[in-house]
Amino acid sequence: MKVLISGGGTGGHIFPALSIANALRRRLPDTDILFVGAEGRMEMERVPAAGYKIIGLPVSGFDRKRPWRNFRVLLRLWRSMRLAKKVLRDFRPDIAVGVGGYASGPMLEEAQKHGIPTLIQEQNSYAGVTNKLLAAKACAICTAYPDMERFFPADKITLTGNPVRSAITDASSISKEEACRMLEIPADRPVVLVVGGSLGARTINESIAASLDAAKESGAFILWQTGKYYADECAAIAATYPDTVKAVPFISRMDLAYRAADLVVSRAGAGTISELQVLGKSAILIPSPNVAEDHQRKNAEALASRDAAVMILDADARNDLPEALTSLLANRISRERLGRNAAKMALRDADEKIVDRITEITQKRK
């Protein structure tokens, strides 16, 4: 079987794509898998590092704030559509899988034009424009949230959840004490894990800086992933609180960080939320306002409405995060309730369920 997997741009798209590929390889070792991503994006490094072939399209996102710049975007899109045709002609996939990201749209649209079955993996609680356009001709749509019939044809939807990195789930045997020891942070205090993405999130970093006095008074310890853009600035702030915070640009062992954490502060990307649910972690979610369709806010609302997380809007975070941290750090019962409710929302083995649909579609076609 030949499977083409398209998408990327962020870890939230890349990790599920790799999880699907790995599940295919486990079940059907002879499967030929080709990734298609966007030139210059992180998938062009992460996918080969995981042992898979990838081709880059010269595609980029539309500039909504400066529409006069979109002539170049349209030119790249046209070039990407032509290259997508060549990819299909050379690789001849049995199915094309789209996981979201810049390359997913043109690649799946060309596959549909050429009669190749397509499967969409929609990670968010609010579907993006591209997936809504592709849905009409897709064979299957795998979703992470219920009630997605408002976006997609009901007969094509399979509720699978989002694939979660196996390294995250495989660390369940590691104790908090051991994880803290390996991360070189104290294990005898509540640990707050702060993540704003590999590049960083200015609002989260500024809000954490404003919360350090509150954290110190509560006796908590903060493991702070600052992102590389803000590493020096945040390190200087952390140096004034040596017994309260450890600031690092990037955490490579997120499995250990999650095991150590009693509370997580993060953005509300679909992948992060799925990890919090599978692990049953209590969290304060600060959705990014700079994403298409405001989908992070809708992701966070899906948890907050079920008492499975606390949501603070980006504009309010600098003022509201210190009090929210203080309240949750002082109330273990509330933290545990949030974690239990998050775990109730978890959909496990998503990668295997998606592979089920892939094999069903290809077998039916043959």
Short mmCIF file of C-alpha atoms in Angstrom, two decimals:
data_model
loop_
_atom_site.label_atom_id
_atom_site.label_comp_id
_atom_site.label_asym_id
_atom_site.label_seq_id
_atom_site.Cartn_x
_atom_site.Cartn_y
_atom_site.Cartn_z
CA MET A 1 0.00 0.00 0.00
CA LYS A 2 1.18 3.52 -0.83
CA VAL A 3 0.10 6.26 1.57
CA LEU A 4 0.72 9.98 1.07
CA ILE A 5 0.53 12.12 4.24
CA SER A 6 0.36 15.86 3.77
CA GLY A 7 0.52 18.78 6.19
CA GLY A 8 2.68 20.31 8.89
CA GLY A 9 3.84 23.80 9.80
CA THR A 10 3.68 23.23 13.56
CA GLY A 11 4.27 20.38 15.95
CA GLY A 12 0.51 20.19 16.38
CA HIS A 13 0.26 18.93 12.80
CA ILE A 14 3.56 17.06 12.54
CA PHE A 15 3.29 14.86 15.64
CA PRO A 16 -0.14 13.41 14.67
CA ALA A 17 1.13 12.82 11.12
CA LEU A 18 4.14 10.89 12.41
CA SER A 19 1.94 8.94 14.83
CA ILE A 20 -0.29 7.83 11.93
CA ALA A 21 2.77 6.84 9.88
CA ASN A 22 4.24 4.88 12.78
CA ALA A 23 0.93 3.06 13.34
CA LEU A 24 0.83 2.14 9.65
CA ARG A 25 4.36 0.78 9.84
CA ARG A 26 3.57 -1.27 12.96
CA ARG A 27 0.52 -2.87 11.40
CA LEU A 28 1.63 -3.04 7.76
CA PRO A 29 5.45 -2.94 7.67
CA ASP A 30 5.62 -2.95 3.87
CA THR A 31 3.58 0.25 3.52
CA ASP A 32 5.31 2.87 1.36
CA ILE A 33 4.82 6.26 3.02
CA LEU A 34 5.60 9.67 1.51
CA PHE A 35 5.18 12.96 3.34
CA VAL A 36 4.45 16.25 1.60
CA GLY A 37 5.08 19.43 3.57
CA ALA A 38 5.81 23.11 3.06
CA GLU A 39 9.31 24.32 2.15
CA GLY A 40 11.12 25.95 5.04
CA ARG A 41 8.74 24.66 7.72
CA MET A 42 9.71 22.43 10.61
CA GLU A 43 8.37 19.23 8.99
CA MET A 44 11.24 19.36 6.48
CA GLU A 45 13.58 18.53 9.41
CA ARG A 46 11.36 16.55 11.77
CA VAL A 47 10.01 14.04 9.23
CA PRO A 48 13.40 12.90 7.83
CA ALA A 49 14.69 12.69 11.40
CA ALA A 50 11.88 10.20 12.08
CA GLY A 51 12.97 8.10 9.11
CA TYR A 52 10.46 9.11 6.43
CA LYS A 53 10.79 10.68 2.97
CA ILE A 54 9.32 14.16 2.46
CA ILE A 55 8.82 16.52 -0.47
CA GLY A 56 8.36 20.26 0.11
CA LEU A 57 5.85 22.46 -1.71
CA PRO A 58 6.55 26.20 -2.08
CA VAL A 59 3.24 27.02 -0.37
CA SER A 60 2.59 29.59 2.36
CA GLY A 61 -0.36 30.97 4.27
CA PHE A 62 -2.43 33.98 3.30
CA ASP A 63 -1.56 37.28 4.96
CA ARG A 64 -4.90 38.40 6.39
CA LYS A 65 -3.53 41.66 7.81
CA ARG A 66 -1.73 42.76 4.62
CA PRO A 67 -3.79 41.41 1.70
CA TRP A 68 -1.67 43.25 -0.91
CA ARG A 69 1.11 40.76 -0.16
CA ASN A 70 -0.99 37.80 -1.26
CA PHE A 71 0.01 37.99 -4.94
CA ARG A 72 3.15 36.05 -4.03
CA VAL A 73 1.06 33.63 -1.98
CA LEU A 74 -1.16 32.93 -5.00
CA LEU A 75 1.89 32.42 -7.20
CA ARG A 76 3.32 29.92 -4.70
CA LEU A 77 -0.05 28.17 -4.56
CA TRP A 78 -0.11 27.80 -8.35
CA ARG A 79 3.41 26.38 -8.32
CA SER A 80 2.45 24.05 -5.48
CA MET A 81 -0.55 22.71 -7.39
CA ARG A 82 1.69 21.91 -10.36
CA LEU A 83 4.24 20.18 -8.16
CA ALA A 84 1.44 18.27 -6.38
CA LYS A 85 0.37 16.82 -9.74
CA LYS A 86 3.92 15.61 -10.34
CA VAL A 87 4.07 14.04 -6.87
CA LEU A 88 0.86 12.13 -7.56
CA ARG A 89 2.07 11.05 -10.98
CA ASP A 90 5.39 9.78 -9.62
CA PHE A 91 4.26 8.22 -6.33
CA ARG A 92 0.77 6.97 -7.34
CA PRO A 93 -0.66 6.74 -3.80
CA ASP A 94 -3.58 4.51 -2.85
CA ILE A 95 -4.80 7.21 -0.47
CA ALA A 96 -3.86 10.78 0.54
CA VAL A 97 -4.17 11.78 4.20
CA GLY A 98 -4.36 15.45 5.22
CA VAL A 99 -3.45 16.49 8.76
CA GLY A 100 -3.71 20.27 8.34
CA GLY A 101 -1.09 22.89 7.57
CA TYR A 102 -0.13 24.82 4.45
CA ALA A 103 0.64 21.85 2.19
CA SER A 104 -2.45 19.85 3.04
CA GLY A 105 -4.87 21.95 0.97
CA PRO A 106 -3.25 21.92 -2.47
CA MET A 107 -2.06 18.32 -2.09
CA LEU A 108 -5.45 16.88 -1.17
CA GLU A 109 -7.29 19.01 -3.73
CA GLU A 110 -5.09 17.61 -6.49
CA ALA A 111 -5.57 14.08 -5.17
CA GLN A 112 -9.33 14.53 -5.29
CA LYS A 113 -9.16 15.88 -8.85
CA HIS A 114 -7.28 12.73 -9.87
CA GLY A 115 -9.74 10.36 -8.22
CA ILE A 116 -7.45 9.35 -5.36
CA PRO A 117 -9.29 8.66 -2.07
CA THR A 118 -8.63 11.23 0.63
CA LEU A 119 -8.91 11.19 4.41
CA ILE A 120 -8.97 14.37 6.51
CA GLN A 121 -7.80 14.46 10.11
CA GLU A 122 -9.45 17.50 11.74
CA GLN A 123 -7.70 18.19 15.04
CA ASN A 124 -9.68 21.15 16.36
CA SER A 125 -13.17 21.60 17.76
CA TYR A 126 -13.82 24.25 15.09
CA ALA A 127 -13.03 23.14 11.55
CA GLY A 128 -10.75 25.25 9.37
CA VAL A 129 -11.76 26.65 5.99
CA THR A 130 -9.53 24.30 3.99
CA ASN A 131 -10.90 21.14 5.57
CA LYS A 132 -14.47 22.35 5.14
CA LEU A 133 -13.80 22.85 1.42
CA LEU A 134 -12.12 19.45 1.07
CA ALA A 135 -14.80 17.60 3.03
CA ALA A 136 -17.32 17.31 0.18
CA LYS A 137 -15.06 15.00 -1.83
CA ALA A 138 -13.26 13.30 1.06
CA CYS A 139 -13.90 9.62 1.75
CA ALA A 140 -13.53 9.98 5.51
CA ILE A 141 -13.09 12.69 8.13
CA CYS A 142 -11.50 11.73 11.45
CA THR A 143 -12.33 14.20 14.22
CA ALA A 144 -11.11 14.82 17.75
CA TYR A 145 -14.35 16.30 19.09
CA PRO A 146 -18.01 15.25 18.94
CA ASP A 147 -20.74 17.27 17.23
CA MET A 148 -18.68 18.06 14.13
CA GLU A 149 -21.71 17.49 11.89
CA ARG A 150 -22.11 21.26 11.78
CA PHE A 151 -18.99 21.37 9.60
CA PHE A 152 -18.87 18.02 7.79
CA PRO A 153 -21.22 15.43 6.26
CA ALA A 154 -22.30 13.19 9.16
CA ASP A 155 -21.88 9.95 7.21
CA LYS A 156 -18.17 10.65 6.64
CA ILE A 157 -17.23 11.41 10.25
CA THR A 158 -15.40 9.01 12.54
CA LEU A 159 -14.67 10.22 16.07
CA THR A 160 -11.08 9.07 16.67
CA GLY A 161 -9.38 11.73 18.78
CA ASN A 162 -5.97 13.20 18.00
CA PRO A 163 -2.94 10.92 17.86
CA VAL A 164 -0.63 11.54 20.81
CA ARG A 165 3.14 11.04 20.73
CA SER A 166 3.97 7.56 22.01
CA ALA A 167 6.85 8.99 24.06
CA ILE A 168 4.28 10.92 26.11
CA THR A 169 2.11 7.91 26.94
CA ASP A 170 5.01 5.47 27.35
CA ALA A 171 6.36 7.43 30.32
CA SER A 172 3.50 6.42 32.64
CA SER A 173 5.80 4.12 34.63
CA ILE A 174 8.09 7.01 35.63
CA SER A 175 7.29 8.55 39.02
CA LYS A 176 7.10 12.28 39.65
CA GLU A 177 10.17 12.02 41.89
CA GLU A 178 12.21 10.30 39.22
CA ALA A 179 11.08 12.77 36.53
CA CYS A 180 12.02 15.72 38.75
CA ARG A 181 15.41 14.21 39.49
CA MET A 182 16.11 13.77 35.76
CA LEU A 183 14.95 17.34 35.07
CA GLU A 184 17.00 18.64 38.03
CA ILE A 185 14.06 20.35 39.74
CA PRO A 186 12.68 19.85 43.30
CA ALA A 187 10.24 16.96 43.74
CA ASP A 188 8.87 17.96 47.17
CA ARG A 189 6.91 21.00 45.90
CA PRO A 190 4.02 21.51 43.48
CA VAL A 191 5.46 21.85 39.97
CA VAL A 192 3.95 24.18 37.38
CA LEU A 193 4.90 23.38 33.79
CA VAL A 194 4.72 26.36 31.43
CA VAL A 195 4.84 25.79 27.66
CA GLY A 196 4.22 28.32 24.92
CA GLY A 197 5.58 26.41 21.94
CA SER A 198 9.11 25.93 20.61
CA LEU A 199 9.36 29.57 19.51
CA GLY A 200 7.67 30.93 22.62
CA ALA A 201 4.57 32.99 23.38
CA ARG A 202 5.12 36.57 24.54
CA THR A 203 1.85 36.83 26.48
CA ILE A 204 2.47 33.63 28.42
CA ASN A 205 6.05 34.64 29.21
CA GLU A 206 5.02 38.09 30.41
CA SER A 207 2.19 36.58 32.46
CA ILE A 208 4.53 34.09 34.12
CA ALA A 209 6.98 36.88 34.92
CA ALA A 210 4.09 38.70 36.61
CA SER A 211 3.20 35.53 38.54
CA LEU A 212 6.60 34.67 40.03
CA ASP A 213 5.95 36.44 43.35
CA ALA A 214 2.67 34.55 43.72
CA ALA A 215 4.37 31.26 42.86
CA LYS A 216 7.13 31.93 45.38
CA GLU A 217 4.62 32.68 48.15
CA SER A 218 2.69 29.48 47.37
CA GLY A 219 5.83 27.35 47.61
CA ALA A 220 5.53 26.09 44.03
CA PHE A 221 8.32 25.56 41.52
CA ILE A 222 7.96 26.61 37.86
CA LEU A 223 9.51 24.74 34.95
CA TRP A 224 9.36 27.41 32.26
CA GLN A 225 9.81 26.67 28.56
CA THR A 226 10.36 30.17 27.24
CA GLY A 227 10.88 29.48 23.53
CA LYS A 228 14.06 30.44 21.72
CA TYR A 229 12.91 33.98 20.83
CA TYR A 230 12.57 34.95 24.50
CA ALA A 231 15.27 32.76 26.06
CA ASP A 232 17.72 35.47 27.18
CA GLU A 233 15.05 37.85 28.43
CA CYS A 234 13.29 35.17 30.49
CA ALA A 235 16.54 33.68 31.80
CA ALA A 236 17.46 37.08 33.25
CA ILE A 237 14.09 37.27 35.02
CA ALA A 238 14.38 33.70 36.31
CA ALA A 239 17.85 34.41 37.72
CA THR A 240 16.24 36.70 40.30
CA TYR A 241 14.07 33.80 41.52
CA PRO A 242 16.63 30.94 41.68
CA ASP A 243 14.61 28.81 44.13
CA THR A 244 11.30 29.27 42.33
CA VAL A 245 11.85 28.83 38.61
CA LYS A 246 13.97 27.04 36.02
CA ALA A 247 13.79 28.73 32.61
CA VAL A 248 14.87 26.83 29.49
CA PRO A 249 14.39 27.69 25.80
CA PHE A 250 13.09 24.22 24.93
CA ILE A 251 12.17 21.03 26.78
CA SER A 252 13.18 17.99 24.75
CA ARG A 253 11.83 15.48 27.28
CA MET A 254 8.20 16.53 27.45
CA ASP A 255 7.35 13.07 28.77
CA LEU A 256 9.34 13.86 31.93
CA ALA A 257 7.97 17.39 32.15
CA TYR A 258 4.39 16.13 32.10
CA ARG A 259 5.16 13.47 34.72
CA ALA A 260 6.68 16.10 37.00
CA ALA A 261 3.86 18.63 36.58
CA ASP A 262 1.02 19.15 39.04
CA LEU A 263 -0.37 21.97 36.90
CA VAL A 264 0.22 23.02 33.29
CA VAL A 265 -0.01 26.52 31.79
CA SER A 266 -0.12 26.48 28.00
CA ARG A 267 -1.68 27.58 24.76
CA ALA A 268 -4.69 25.60 23.54
CA GLY A 269 -3.40 23.87 20.44
CA ALA A 270 -5.21 20.65 19.57
CA GLY A 271 -2.17 18.44 20.13
CA THR A 272 -1.42 19.89 23.55
CA ILE A 273 -5.03 19.51 24.66
CA SER A 274 -5.11 15.87 23.55
CA GLU A 275 -1.95 15.21 25.58
CA LEU A 276 -3.45 16.89 28.66
CA GLN A 277 -6.60 14.77 28.30
CA VAL A 278 -4.78 11.46 27.81
CA LEU A 279 -2.54 12.20 30.81
CA GLY A 280 -5.36 13.63 32.95
CA LYS A 281 -3.48 16.86 33.72
CA SER A 282 -5.01 19.97 35.27
CA ALA A 283 -4.32 23.04 33.16
CA ILE A 284 -4.74 26.75 32.71
CA LEU A 285 -5.24 27.38 29.00
CA ILE A 286 -4.39 30.73 27.40
CA PRO A 287 -5.57 30.39 23.78
CA SER A 288 -3.61 32.21 21.12
CA PRO A 289 -5.64 34.93 19.37
CA ASN A 290 -3.37 34.75 16.31
CA VAL A 291 -4.73 31.58 14.70
CA ALA A 292 -7.23 30.97 11.92
CA GLU A 293 -10.91 30.85 12.91
CA ASP A 294 -9.90 31.59 16.55
CA HIS A 295 -9.83 27.80 16.91
CA GLN A 296 -7.65 27.75 20.04
CA ARG A 297 -10.29 29.65 21.97
CA LYS A 298 -12.91 27.14 20.86
CA ASN A 299 -10.61 24.27 21.86
CA ALA A 300 -10.16 25.78 25.32
CA GLU A 301 -13.88 26.47 25.70
CA ALA A 302 -14.61 22.80 24.95
CA LEU A 303 -12.65 21.91 28.12
CA ALA A 304 -13.58 24.88 30.29
CA SER A 305 -17.31 24.27 29.71
CA ARG A 306 -16.84 20.75 31.13
CA ASP A 307 -14.81 21.89 34.15
CA ALA A 308 -11.79 20.18 32.61
CA ALA A 309 -9.52 23.25 32.47
CA VAL A 310 -9.39 26.92 33.40
CA MET A 311 -9.42 29.29 30.43
CA ILE A 312 -7.93 32.79 30.54
CA LEU A 313 -8.12 34.94 27.43
CA ASP A 314 -4.84 36.26 26.04
CA ALA A 315 -5.82 39.88 26.70
CA ASP A 316 -6.51 39.11 30.38
CA ALA A 317 -3.60 36.78 31.11
CA ARG A 318 -1.14 39.33 32.53
CA ASN A 319 -3.69 40.43 35.13
CA ASP A 320 -5.55 37.17 35.82
CA LEU A 321 -2.88 34.46 35.73
CA PRO A 322 -1.26 35.24 39.14
CA GLU A 323 -4.59 34.86 40.95
CA ALA A 324 -5.56 31.73 38.97
CA LEU A 325 -2.21 30.12 39.80
CA THR A 326 -2.49 31.01 43.48
CA SER A 327 -6.02 29.62 43.68
CA LEU A 328 -5.23 26.28 42.03
CA LEU A 329 -1.91 25.80 43.81
CA ALA A 330 -3.72 26.25 47.13
CA ASN A 331 -6.47 23.79 46.22
CA ARG A 332 -5.29 20.28 45.39
CA ILE A 333 -8.89 19.04 45.20
CA SER A 334 -9.68 21.53 42.42
CA ARG A 335 -6.57 20.51 40.49
CA GLU A 336 -7.46 16.85 40.76
CA ARG A 337 -11.05 17.55 39.64
CA LEU A 338 -9.84 19.36 36.53
CA GLY A 339 -7.49 16.48 35.73
CA ARG A 340 -10.20 13.83 36.19
CA ASN A 341 -12.63 15.73 33.97
CA ALA A 342 -9.96 16.20 31.31
CA ALA A 343 -9.23 12.46 31.38
CA LYS A 344 -12.93 11.73 30.83
CA MET A 345 -12.69 13.59 27.51
CA ALA A 346 -9.66 11.61 26.31
CA LEU A 347 -9.99 9.53 23.15
CA ARG A 348 -7.22 6.94 23.16
CA ASP A 349 -5.56 4.94 20.37
CA ALA A 350 -6.47 7.57 17.79
CA ASP A 351 -3.63 6.55 15.48
CA GLU A 352 -4.91 2.95 15.34
CA LYS A 353 -8.48 4.11 14.66
CA ILE A 354 -7.28 6.32 11.80
CA VAL A 355 -5.30 3.43 10.32
CA ASP A 356 -8.50 1.35 10.51
CA ARG A 357 -10.22 3.90 8.26
CA ILE A 358 -7.22 4.09 5.89
CA THR A 359 -7.18 0.34 5.38
CA GLU A 360 -10.96 0.16 4.99
CA ILE A 361 -10.89 2.80 2.25
CA THR A 362 -7.98 1.30 0.32
CA GLN A 363 -9.32 -2.25 0.52
CA LYS A 364 -12.73 -1.11 -0.68
CA ARG A 365 -11.14 0.70 -3.60
CA LYS A 366 -9.10 -2.34 -4.61
#
